[in-house]
Coordinates of C-alpha atoms and ligand atoms in Angstrom, one line a residue:
Chain A
M4 CA 239.8 47.2 -10.2
T5 CA 239.8 50.8 -9.0
T6 CA 236.1 50.0 -7.5
D7 CA 237.3 47.1 -5.2
P8 CA 235.9 48.1 -1.8
G9 CA 238.4 45.1 -0.6
L10 CA 241.2 47.7 -1.3
D11 CA 239.9 50.3 0.9
E12 CA 242.6 50.3 3.7
T13 CA 245.3 50.8 1.2
R14 CA 244.0 54.4 0.4
T15 CA 247.1 56.3 -0.7
G16 CA 248.3 59.4 -2.2
A17 CA 246.0 61.2 -4.6
A18 CA 242.2 60.3 -5.0
I19 CA 242.8 60.2 -8.9
R20 CA 246.0 59.9 -10.6
I21 CA 245.8 59.8 -14.2
D22 CA 249.5 59.3 -15.7
E23 CA 250.3 60.0 -19.3
V24 CA 246.9 58.1 -20.2
S25 CA 246.1 57.8 -23.9
K26 CA 242.9 56.0 -25.3
T27 CA 242.5 55.3 -29.3
F28 CA 239.4 53.9 -30.7
G29 CA 239.4 51.3 -33.5
R30 CA 242.8 50.7 -35.2
G31 CA 244.5 51.5 -38.9
D32 CA 243.2 54.1 -40.9
T33 CA 239.8 54.7 -38.9
A34 CA 241.6 54.8 -35.8
L35 CA 240.6 57.7 -33.5
V36 CA 242.6 59.5 -30.8
A37 CA 240.6 60.3 -28.3
L38 CA 242.7 61.0 -25.3
D39 CA 246.7 62.0 -25.9
R40 CA 248.8 61.3 -23.1
V41 CA 246.5 63.2 -20.2
S42 CA 248.1 63.8 -16.9
L43 CA 246.0 65.0 -14.2
S44 CA 245.5 64.4 -10.6
V45 CA 243.0 65.2 -8.1
A46 CA 244.1 65.5 -4.2
P47 CA 241.9 63.8 -1.5
G48 CA 238.8 65.8 -0.8
E49 CA 239.5 68.4 -3.8
F50 CA 236.9 69.4 -6.3
V51 CA 238.4 69.7 -9.9
C52 CA 236.5 70.8 -13.0
L53 CA 237.4 69.7 -16.1
I54 CA 236.3 72.0 -19.2
G55 CA 236.7 71.0 -23.2
A56 CA 235.1 71.3 -26.3
S57 CA 232.1 68.6 -27.2
G58 CA 233.8 65.4 -28.5
C59 CA 237.0 66.3 -27.0
G60 CA 237.3 62.9 -24.7
K61 CA 235.9 63.9 -21.6
S62 CA 233.4 61.2 -21.2
T63 CA 236.0 58.8 -22.4
L64 CA 238.4 60.1 -19.6
L65 CA 235.7 59.5 -17.0
S66 CA 234.8 55.9 -18.0
L67 CA 238.8 54.8 -17.9
V68 CA 238.9 56.6 -14.3
A69 CA 235.6 54.4 -13.2
G70 CA 237.2 51.3 -14.6
L71 CA 234.5 50.8 -17.2
D72 CA 237.2 50.9 -20.0
A73 CA 241.0 49.9 -20.0
P74 CA 243.4 52.7 -21.3
S75 CA 245.5 52.2 -24.6
S76 CA 248.4 53.5 -22.5
G77 CA 249.2 55.2 -19.3
E78 CA 248.2 54.2 -16.0
L79 CA 245.2 55.5 -13.8
S80 CA 244.6 55.1 -10.2
T81 CA 242.2 56.1 -7.1
G82 CA 244.7 54.3 -4.5
G83 CA 242.1 52.0 -3.7
R84 CA 239.4 54.3 -3.4
R85 CA 235.7 53.4 -4.6
T86 CA 234.2 55.5 -7.5
A87 CA 230.8 56.3 -8.4
L88 CA 230.4 57.7 -12.1
M89 CA 227.1 60.0 -12.7
F90 CA 226.5 59.7 -16.4
Q91 CA 225.7 62.7 -18.9
E92 CA 222.4 61.0 -19.3
S93 CA 220.5 60.3 -15.9
A94 CA 220.8 56.3 -16.9
L95 CA 218.4 55.6 -14.4
F96 CA 216.5 52.0 -14.9
P97 CA 213.2 53.0 -16.2
W98 CA 211.6 50.0 -14.8
L99 CA 212.5 50.8 -11.5
T100 CA 210.5 53.9 -9.2
A101 CA 213.0 56.4 -8.0
A102 CA 213.3 54.9 -4.5
K103 CA 214.5 51.9 -6.2
N104 CA 216.7 53.2 -8.2
V105 CA 218.7 54.4 -5.4
E106 CA 218.4 51.4 -3.7
M107 CA 219.9 49.2 -6.2
P108 CA 223.7 50.3 -5.3
L109 CA 222.9 49.4 -1.9
R110 CA 221.3 45.9 -3.2
A111 CA 224.9 45.3 -4.9
S112 CA 227.3 45.9 -2.4
G113 CA 224.4 43.4 0.2
V114 CA 223.4 46.2 2.6
P115 CA 220.6 44.7 4.6
R116 CA 217.0 45.6 3.8
A117 CA 216.0 47.4 6.9
E118 CA 219.3 49.6 6.3
R119 CA 218.5 50.0 3.0
R120 CA 215.4 51.7 3.4
E121 CA 216.4 54.2 5.8
R122 CA 219.5 55.0 3.6
V123 CA 217.2 55.6 0.5
A124 CA 214.8 57.8 2.7
E125 CA 218.1 60.2 3.7
L126 CA 219.4 60.2 0.1
L127 CA 215.9 60.8 -1.3
D128 CA 215.6 63.6 1.4
L129 CA 218.9 64.7 0.8
V130 CA 218.0 65.7 -3.0
Q131 CA 214.8 67.0 -1.8
L132 CA 212.6 64.2 -3.5
S133 CA 211.0 62.4 -0.7
A134 CA 207.4 63.0 -2.1
F135 CA 208.6 61.3 -5.4
G136 CA 210.1 58.0 -4.2
D137 CA 207.5 55.9 -5.8
K138 CA 207.5 57.5 -9.2
R139 CA 209.3 56.1 -12.3
P140 CA 211.9 57.9 -14.1
H141 CA 209.6 58.7 -17.1
E142 CA 207.0 60.6 -14.8
L143 CA 209.9 62.9 -13.3
S144 CA 211.1 65.7 -14.9
G145 CA 214.7 66.2 -16.5
G146 CA 215.9 67.8 -13.3
M147 CA 214.4 65.1 -10.9
R148 CA 215.9 62.6 -13.0
Q149 CA 219.4 64.2 -12.6
R150 CA 218.9 64.6 -8.6
V151 CA 217.7 60.8 -8.3
A152 CA 221.2 59.7 -10.5
L153 CA 223.2 61.9 -8.1
A154 CA 221.4 59.9 -5.1
R155 CA 222.1 56.9 -6.9
A156 CA 225.7 57.9 -7.4
L157 CA 225.9 58.9 -3.6
A158 CA 224.4 55.7 -2.4
Q159 CA 227.4 54.2 -3.5
D160 CA 229.4 55.3 -0.8
A161 CA 232.4 56.3 -2.9
D162 CA 234.9 58.6 -2.0
V163 CA 235.4 59.4 -5.5
L164 CA 232.5 60.9 -7.4
L165 CA 233.1 61.5 -11.1
M166 CA 230.4 63.5 -12.7
D167 CA 229.5 63.9 -16.5
E168 CA 228.1 67.2 -17.3
P169 CA 225.5 66.1 -14.8
F170 CA 223.8 69.7 -15.0
G171 CA 223.9 70.0 -18.5
A172 CA 220.6 70.2 -19.6
L173 CA 218.8 71.6 -16.4
D174 CA 217.7 75.7 -16.6
A175 CA 219.4 78.0 -14.9
M176 CA 217.6 78.2 -11.7
T177 CA 217.6 74.2 -10.7
R178 CA 221.3 73.9 -11.8
D179 CA 222.1 77.0 -9.0
L180 CA 220.3 75.1 -6.5
L181 CA 222.2 71.7 -7.5
H182 CA 225.2 73.4 -7.2
E183 CA 224.8 74.6 -3.6
V184 CA 223.4 70.7 -2.7
L185 CA 226.5 69.3 -4.5
E186 CA 228.8 71.8 -2.4
G187 CA 227.2 70.7 0.9
I188 CA 227.6 67.1 0.2
W189 CA 231.1 67.2 -1.0
R190 CA 231.9 69.5 1.8
R191 CA 230.1 67.0 4.5
R192 CA 231.6 63.8 3.0
Q193 CA 235.1 65.0 2.1
L194 CA 234.4 63.9 -1.6
S195 CA 237.2 64.3 -4.2
I196 CA 234.9 65.2 -7.1
L197 CA 236.0 65.0 -11.0
F198 CA 233.3 67.4 -12.6
V199 CA 233.3 67.6 -16.0
T200 CA 231.2 70.5 -17.8
H201 CA 231.7 72.5 -20.9
E202 CA 230.3 75.6 -18.9
V203 CA 233.0 77.9 -17.8
R204 CA 231.3 79.5 -15.5
E205 CA 229.8 76.4 -13.8
A206 CA 233.4 75.3 -13.5
V207 CA 234.7 78.3 -11.7
R208 CA 231.6 78.1 -9.6
L209 CA 232.6 74.6 -8.2
G210 CA 235.7 74.0 -8.6
D211 CA 239.0 74.3 -6.7
R212 CA 240.9 73.9 -9.7
V213 CA 239.9 74.0 -13.5
V214 CA 241.7 71.7 -16.1
L215 CA 241.5 73.0 -19.7
L216 CA 241.1 69.9 -22.3
S217 CA 241.9 70.3 -25.8
S218 CA 240.1 69.0 -28.8
R219 CA 241.3 65.9 -31.1
P220 CA 243.1 64.7 -29.4
G221 CA 242.3 65.3 -26.2
R222 CA 245.4 66.7 -23.9
V223 CA 245.6 69.3 -20.7
I224 CA 246.4 72.6 -22.1
G225 CA 246.3 74.3 -19.1
E226 CA 245.1 75.0 -15.4
F227 CA 243.3 77.6 -13.3
G228 CA 243.3 77.6 -9.4
V229 CA 240.3 79.2 -8.3
D230 CA 240.9 80.6 -4.7
F231 CA 238.1 82.6 -4.0
E232 CA 235.8 82.3 -1.1
R233 CA 232.6 79.9 -1.3
P234 CA 230.0 79.7 -1.7
R235 CA 230.6 81.7 -4.9
G236 CA 227.8 82.9 -7.2
M237 CA 227.7 82.0 -11.0
D238 CA 227.4 85.5 -11.7
S239 CA 229.3 86.8 -9.1
A240 CA 231.9 89.4 -10.7
Q241 CA 235.0 87.4 -9.8
T242 CA 233.3 84.1 -11.2
V243 CA 233.0 86.2 -14.1
G244 CA 236.4 87.4 -14.3
L245 CA 238.0 84.5 -14.1
A246 CA 235.6 82.8 -16.3
I247 CA 236.2 85.5 -19.4
K248 CA 240.2 84.9 -18.3
I249 CA 239.5 80.9 -19.0
K250 CA 237.7 81.6 -22.3
D251 CA 240.1 83.9 -23.9
R252 CA 242.8 81.2 -22.7
L253 CA 240.5 78.3 -24.9
R254 CA 240.2 80.6 -27.4
E255 CA 243.9 80.9 -28.0
E256 CA 243.9 77.4 -28.0
I257 CA 241.5 77.2 -31.0
V258 CA 243.2 80.0 -33.1
R259 CA 246.6 78.0 -32.4
H260 CA 244.6 74.9 -33.6
G261 CA 243.6 76.7 -36.7
H262 CA 247.2 77.0 -38.1
Chain B
M11 CA 226.1 58.7 8.5
A12 CA 224.6 61.8 9.9
I13 CA 221.1 63.0 7.9
E14 CA 222.4 65.6 5.9
T15 CA 220.1 68.2 4.9
P16 CA 221.0 71.3 3.2
Q17 CA 218.5 74.0 4.4
E18 CA 219.0 76.7 2.1
P19 CA 218.3 75.3 -1.5
A20 CA 216.0 72.6 -0.1
A21 CA 212.8 75.2 0.3
A22 CA 213.5 76.5 -3.3
L23 CA 213.9 73.2 -4.9
A24 CA 210.6 72.1 -3.4
G25 CA 208.9 75.3 -4.8
L26 CA 210.6 74.4 -8.3
D27 CA 209.3 71.0 -8.2
Q28 CA 205.5 72.3 -7.5
L29 CA 206.3 74.1 -10.7
E30 CA 208.0 71.0 -12.8
L31 CA 205.1 68.7 -12.0
A32 CA 203.1 67.6 -14.7
P33 CA 199.7 69.0 -15.0
P34 CA 197.4 66.7 -12.8
Q35 CA 196.0 63.7 -14.8
Q36 CA 192.6 63.6 -16.5
A37 CA 190.1 61.9 -14.4
K38 CA 190.2 58.4 -14.8
R39 CA 187.2 57.4 -17.1
H40 CA 184.5 54.9 -15.9
I41 CA 185.9 51.4 -16.5
L42 CA 182.7 50.5 -18.5
A43 CA 183.0 53.6 -20.9
K44 CA 186.7 52.8 -21.2
T45 CA 185.7 49.0 -22.2
W46 CA 182.9 50.2 -24.4
A47 CA 185.4 52.9 -26.4
A48 CA 187.9 49.6 -26.8
A49 CA 184.9 47.3 -27.9
W50 CA 182.9 49.4 -30.2
P51 CA 185.2 49.4 -33.0
K52 CA 185.2 45.5 -33.3
L53 CA 181.6 45.1 -32.6
L54 CA 181.4 47.1 -35.5
A55 CA 183.9 44.9 -37.6
L56 CA 181.7 41.9 -36.4
V57 CA 178.6 43.0 -37.5
L58 CA 180.0 44.5 -40.9
A59 CA 181.4 40.6 -41.5
L60 CA 178.0 39.3 -40.7
V61 CA 176.3 41.9 -42.9
I62 CA 178.9 40.7 -46.0
W63 CA 178.3 37.0 -45.1
Q64 CA 174.4 37.6 -45.4
L65 CA 175.0 39.2 -48.8
V66 CA 177.1 36.9 -50.3
Y67 CA 174.7 34.1 -49.0
L68 CA 171.9 36.1 -50.6
S69 CA 173.6 36.7 -53.8
G70 CA 173.2 33.0 -54.2
F71 CA 176.8 31.8 -54.3
K72 CA 177.4 28.5 -53.8
S73 CA 173.9 28.4 -52.2
A74 CA 173.9 24.6 -52.1
I75 CA 177.0 24.4 -49.9
L76 CA 177.4 27.6 -48.2
P77 CA 175.0 28.2 -45.4
G78 CA 174.1 31.7 -44.0
P79 CA 174.8 33.7 -40.9
A80 CA 171.7 32.3 -39.1
T81 CA 172.1 28.5 -39.7
T82 CA 175.6 28.6 -38.8
L83 CA 174.9 30.7 -35.6
T84 CA 172.2 28.1 -34.7
D85 CA 174.8 25.4 -35.5
L86 CA 177.2 26.8 -33.5
W87 CA 174.6 27.4 -30.2
H88 CA 173.6 23.9 -30.5
Q89 CA 177.1 22.7 -30.3
L90 CA 177.8 24.7 -27.5
H91 CA 175.1 22.7 -25.6
H92 CA 176.8 19.5 -26.0
A93 CA 179.8 18.4 -23.7
Q94 CA 182.0 17.0 -26.9
L95 CA 182.8 20.5 -28.0
W96 CA 184.0 21.6 -24.7
S97 CA 185.8 18.5 -24.4
A98 CA 187.4 19.1 -27.8
I99 CA 188.0 22.6 -26.8
G100 CA 189.6 21.3 -23.3
T101 CA 191.8 19.0 -25.1
T102 CA 193.4 21.4 -27.8
L103 CA 193.7 23.9 -24.9
R104 CA 195.5 21.6 -22.7
R105 CA 198.0 20.7 -25.6
A106 CA 198.4 24.6 -26.3
V107 CA 199.4 25.1 -22.9
I108 CA 201.7 22.0 -22.4
G109 CA 203.1 22.7 -25.9
F110 CA 203.7 26.3 -25.3
A111 CA 205.5 25.5 -21.9
L112 CA 207.8 23.6 -23.4
A113 CA 208.5 26.0 -26.2
L114 CA 208.8 28.7 -23.1
V115 CA 211.6 26.5 -21.7
I116 CA 213.2 25.5 -24.9
G117 CA 213.0 28.9 -26.7
T118 CA 214.4 30.6 -23.3
V119 CA 217.2 28.6 -22.9
V120 CA 218.4 28.7 -26.4
G121 CA 217.7 32.4 -26.7
A122 CA 219.7 33.1 -23.4
L123 CA 222.5 30.7 -24.7
V124 CA 222.6 32.2 -28.3
S125 CA 222.5 35.8 -27.0
R126 CA 225.2 35.5 -24.4
I127 CA 227.8 33.3 -26.3
R128 CA 229.1 35.2 -29.5
P129 CA 230.0 32.3 -31.5
L130 CA 226.9 30.7 -31.0
R131 CA 225.1 33.9 -32.0
A132 CA 226.6 33.9 -35.5
A133 CA 226.1 30.3 -36.6
V134 CA 222.7 29.6 -34.4
G135 CA 221.0 33.2 -34.6
S136 CA 220.5 33.0 -38.2
L137 CA 219.2 29.5 -38.4
I138 CA 216.3 30.4 -35.5
T139 CA 215.3 33.0 -38.0
A140 CA 215.0 30.7 -40.7
L141 CA 213.1 28.3 -38.7
Q142 CA 211.0 31.4 -37.8
T143 CA 209.9 31.7 -41.7
L144 CA 209.1 27.6 -42.1
P145 CA 205.2 27.3 -42.5
S146 CA 204.0 25.1 -39.3
I147 CA 202.1 22.6 -41.6
V148 CA 205.7 21.1 -42.8
W149 CA 206.5 20.0 -39.4
V150 CA 203.6 17.7 -39.6
P151 CA 204.6 14.8 -41.6
F152 CA 208.0 15.1 -39.9
A153 CA 206.6 14.7 -36.3
I154 CA 204.2 11.7 -37.7
I155 CA 207.2 9.6 -38.8
L156 CA 209.1 10.5 -35.7
F157 CA 206.8 10.1 -33.3
G158 CA 203.6 8.1 -35.0
A159 CA 200.0 9.6 -34.7
T160 CA 200.3 10.5 -31.0
T161 CA 200.1 13.7 -28.8
T162 CA 203.7 13.9 -28.8
A163 CA 203.8 14.6 -32.5
I164 CA 201.4 17.5 -32.0
L165 CA 203.4 18.7 -29.1
F166 CA 206.4 18.3 -31.2
V167 CA 204.9 20.6 -34.2
V168 CA 203.7 23.3 -31.4
V169 CA 207.4 23.5 -30.0
M170 CA 208.7 23.5 -33.0
T171 CA 206.9 26.7 -34.3
A172 CA 206.6 28.7 -31.1
A173 CA 210.4 28.3 -29.4
P174 CA 212.2 30.2 -32.4
A175 CA 209.9 33.1 -31.9
I176 CA 210.6 33.0 -28.1
A177 CA 214.2 32.7 -28.6
N178 CA 214.1 35.5 -31.3
G179 CA 212.4 37.3 -28.6
L180 CA 215.0 37.1 -26.3
I181 CA 218.2 37.6 -29.0
A182 CA 216.0 41.1 -29.9
G183 CA 216.0 42.0 -26.3
A184 CA 219.5 41.4 -25.6
D185 CA 220.6 43.1 -29.2
F186 CA 218.9 46.4 -28.4
L187 CA 219.8 46.1 -24.7
P188 CA 221.0 50.0 -23.9
P189 CA 224.5 49.8 -23.3
L190 CA 224.4 52.9 -21.1
L191 CA 221.9 51.1 -18.5
L192 CA 225.0 48.1 -18.7
R193 CA 227.4 50.5 -17.8
A194 CA 225.0 51.9 -15.1
G195 CA 224.9 48.6 -13.5
K196 CA 228.6 47.8 -13.7
T197 CA 229.5 51.1 -12.1
M198 CA 227.3 49.8 -9.1
G199 CA 229.1 47.0 -8.6
L200 CA 226.5 44.5 -10.2
R201 CA 228.5 41.6 -11.7
R202 CA 227.4 38.4 -13.5
V203 CA 224.4 37.2 -11.8
S204 CA 223.2 40.2 -10.2
L205 CA 223.8 42.4 -13.4
Y206 CA 221.9 39.4 -15.1
R207 CA 219.0 39.4 -12.7
H208 CA 218.9 43.5 -12.0
V209 CA 219.7 45.1 -15.6
I210 CA 219.9 42.5 -18.4
M211 CA 216.4 40.6 -17.5
P212 CA 214.4 43.6 -16.9
A213 CA 215.6 45.7 -19.8
T214 CA 214.6 42.7 -22.1
L215 CA 211.4 41.9 -20.8
P216 CA 209.4 44.0 -22.9
A217 CA 211.1 42.3 -26.3
F218 CA 210.8 38.8 -24.6
V219 CA 206.8 39.4 -24.1
T220 CA 206.6 40.2 -27.5
G221 CA 208.2 37.4 -28.6
L222 CA 206.2 35.1 -26.6
K223 CA 203.0 36.8 -27.9
Q224 CA 204.7 35.6 -31.6
G225 CA 205.4 32.2 -30.3
W226 CA 201.9 31.6 -28.9
A227 CA 200.4 33.0 -32.3
F228 CA 202.6 30.5 -34.3
G229 CA 202.3 27.6 -32.0
W230 CA 198.6 27.9 -32.2
H231 CA 198.7 27.8 -36.0
G232 CA 200.9 24.8 -35.7
L233 CA 198.7 23.1 -33.2
I234 CA 195.4 23.4 -35.2
A235 CA 197.5 22.3 -38.4
G236 CA 198.8 19.2 -36.4
E237 CA 195.4 18.4 -34.8
V238 CA 193.8 18.3 -38.3
V239 CA 196.3 15.8 -39.7
V240 CA 197.0 13.9 -36.5
I241 CA 193.7 11.9 -35.4
I242 CA 193.8 10.3 -31.8
L243 CA 191.0 7.6 -31.3
G244 CA 189.1 8.9 -28.3
Q245 CA 190.2 12.3 -28.1
P246 CA 188.1 14.9 -29.6
S247 CA 189.6 18.0 -30.3
L248 CA 189.2 21.3 -32.2
G249 CA 191.5 19.9 -35.5
V250 CA 189.4 16.5 -35.2
F251 CA 186.3 18.4 -35.4
L252 CA 187.5 20.5 -38.5
S253 CA 188.6 17.3 -40.3
N254 CA 185.3 15.3 -39.6
D255 CA 183.2 18.7 -41.1
Q256 CA 185.6 18.6 -43.9
D257 CA 184.9 14.9 -44.4
Q258 CA 181.2 15.1 -44.1
A259 CA 181.2 18.5 -46.1
D260 CA 179.3 20.3 -43.1
M261 CA 180.2 24.0 -43.7
A262 CA 178.0 25.0 -40.9
G263 CA 180.0 23.0 -38.6
A264 CA 183.5 23.7 -40.0
I265 CA 182.6 27.3 -39.7
S266 CA 181.4 27.0 -36.3
I267 CA 184.6 25.7 -35.5
I268 CA 186.5 28.2 -36.9
L269 CA 184.5 30.9 -35.1
V270 CA 185.6 28.9 -32.1
I271 CA 189.0 28.8 -32.6
L272 CA 188.9 32.5 -33.5
A273 CA 187.6 33.3 -30.2
V274 CA 190.1 31.4 -28.2
G275 CA 193.1 32.9 -30.3
I276 CA 191.6 36.4 -29.7
A277 CA 191.2 35.8 -25.9
V278 CA 194.8 34.9 -25.9
D279 CA 195.8 37.8 -27.6
L280 CA 193.8 40.0 -25.4
L281 CA 195.5 38.6 -22.4
F282 CA 198.7 39.4 -23.8
N283 CA 198.3 42.8 -25.0
L284 CA 197.2 43.2 -21.4
V285 CA 200.6 42.1 -19.8
N286 CA 202.2 43.9 -22.6
G287 CA 200.5 47.2 -22.3
R288 CA 201.4 47.2 -18.2
I289 CA 205.0 46.3 -19.0
R290 CA 205.4 48.8 -21.4
R291 CA 203.7 51.6 -19.1
R292 CA 205.6 50.4 -16.3
W293 CA 208.9 50.9 -18.5
G294 CA 207.6 53.8 -19.5
V295 CA 207.7 53.4 -23.2
A296 CA 203.8 53.5 -23.5
D297 CA 202.4 55.9 -26.0
N298 CA 200.3 58.2 -24.1
S299 CA 199.7 60.6 -26.9
A300 CA 196.1 59.1 -27.7
S301 CA 194.8 60.2 -24.0
Ligands
ATP420 N1 233.0 53.5 -27.8 C1 233.6 54.4 -28.8 N2 234.0 54.0 -30.4 C2 234.5 54.8 -30.9 N3 234.7 56.1 -30.8 C3 234.1 56.5 -29.6 C4 233.7 55.7 -28.4 N4 233.6 56.6 -27.7 C5 233.7 57.8 -27.8 N5 234.6 57.9 -29.2 C6 234.9 58.9 -29.8 O1 235.9 59.7 -29.1 C7 235.7 61.1 -28.8 C8 235.7 61.7 -27.7 O2 234.4 61.2 -27.0 P1 233.5 61.2 -25.8 O3 232.2 60.8 -25.7 O4 234.5 61.2 -24.9 O5 233.8 63.3 -25.7 P2 233.2 64.5 -24.6 O6 234.4 65.1 -24.5 O7 232.3 63.8 -23.7 O8 231.9 65.0 -25.5 P3 230.7 65.4 -25.3 O9 231.0 67.2 -24.6 O10 229.8 65.6 -26.4 O11 230.2 65.0 -24.2 C9 234.5 61.4 -29.9 O12 235.3 61.9 -31.1 C10 233.7 60.0 -30.1 O13 233.2 59.9 -31.3
MG421 MG1 230.8 63.5 -22.9

């Protein structure tokens, strides 16, 4: 599958290629078309943000890219790259401490114990949670849990990071800081990121490109390049200006849907 | 990989964490105070039971056969000084442990198979639940016909009553396995055995322990029922004592043995609650609202 590390040598083309992908849940009368011929590609090292209303199939699309689910039709490829998925909910293992959670992907890929300890320390440091390694998820705040989840996703040493509204439940201040952390990691590790959000300004703040998905069925309806300089502020005039444009475009789409 | 530490947001995040930190936990109460807090309602219940018993005794209800607490507790006190009672407790506990261990193995294997294999799940799942509703005593004639009046017959009864509950605990745990955690495990490359070991087993552990607790309780019922009926010469057990007391219409003796059986049951239950509480706290599902 797309996560097979054995294919690493054959990395080719786009980091993510989604070609005419559809996904239907159920069949017959109750069938639900979650995604309808979605095409999208993410270049190596590119940061793409995906925006769409609730229920338009964003999470579904990420599971397809991560190989957790198979598309009903169409093709997906990550060109042999490893993917890591950060879920909408932190999805940490409640019986493990923060450090053990971060360590799990390393165990799964057979990293020796001594090296694991070192890597976990680095990753916890990266999300500024070194002091909280021995806490269990329920002892951490929501923001801290998301940071542990981020560290755990990074522990998978993937080239492609799929993030599903990772900061949706955080307060504005923590979120701004995590944007900076994420941007730093993305740049240093030259990751390719597909980042789902329904907050338009967050998409403009982070993305090289912002892709709009329509609702029921999900379909790509527009795309905006973001070419102004990083780091961008969530509240800078440029960010807000483009966000307004994108929102207008979304509104148009909703109005058209109404007819 | 070089150590990557973004300096700017770091300090700010650390500051926010200080704010987010849960308020410092209340100073831990002294262990004696805690034990007392847990024990006094039980002691009160005990005293209440003794008072009611004494009142019934004083009322003269069946006064020829029903002894008062004083007589009975004296009888118990004397019995506790005899090696015979302790040997009986030893025999019964040994059977309980062996029977429970067998039930544990069988229940776990069956539960694991049934929860993993879909067609089995439909066919055997409801059968196991049905078995659980059977009163333990129904297995006694079955076991005696099959094995004669032997220890094997008694162990069989224990296994038949305890194993379904244990299997059911495992199946329930697998049914309520959070799909999100399974998916999380799969995305990080856990497969088959490693997925089982690192995700499925720990995630089902709380339900499994609940099943064990229930299995023990059922098995304990079955064991005493079996012992009262299956009497093996030269092997005194709590069940044999009860049966003898019945034959001799020794009510004080019978109540003494009931109290012993009750005490053992409560002790083991406390042990399970301890393990259960620890697991639930580790898993973060403990109810801390009381503190
Ligand atoms: N396993 C499933 N079976 C049936 N329907 C599903 C399943 N998963 C998702 N759906 C449906 O597909 C649609 C898209 O779901 P999805 O979770 O991908 O939306 P989303 O864009 O991520 O929404 P949100 O912004 O609320 O997270 C929804 O209508 C949902 O009910
Ligand atoms: Mg979603």
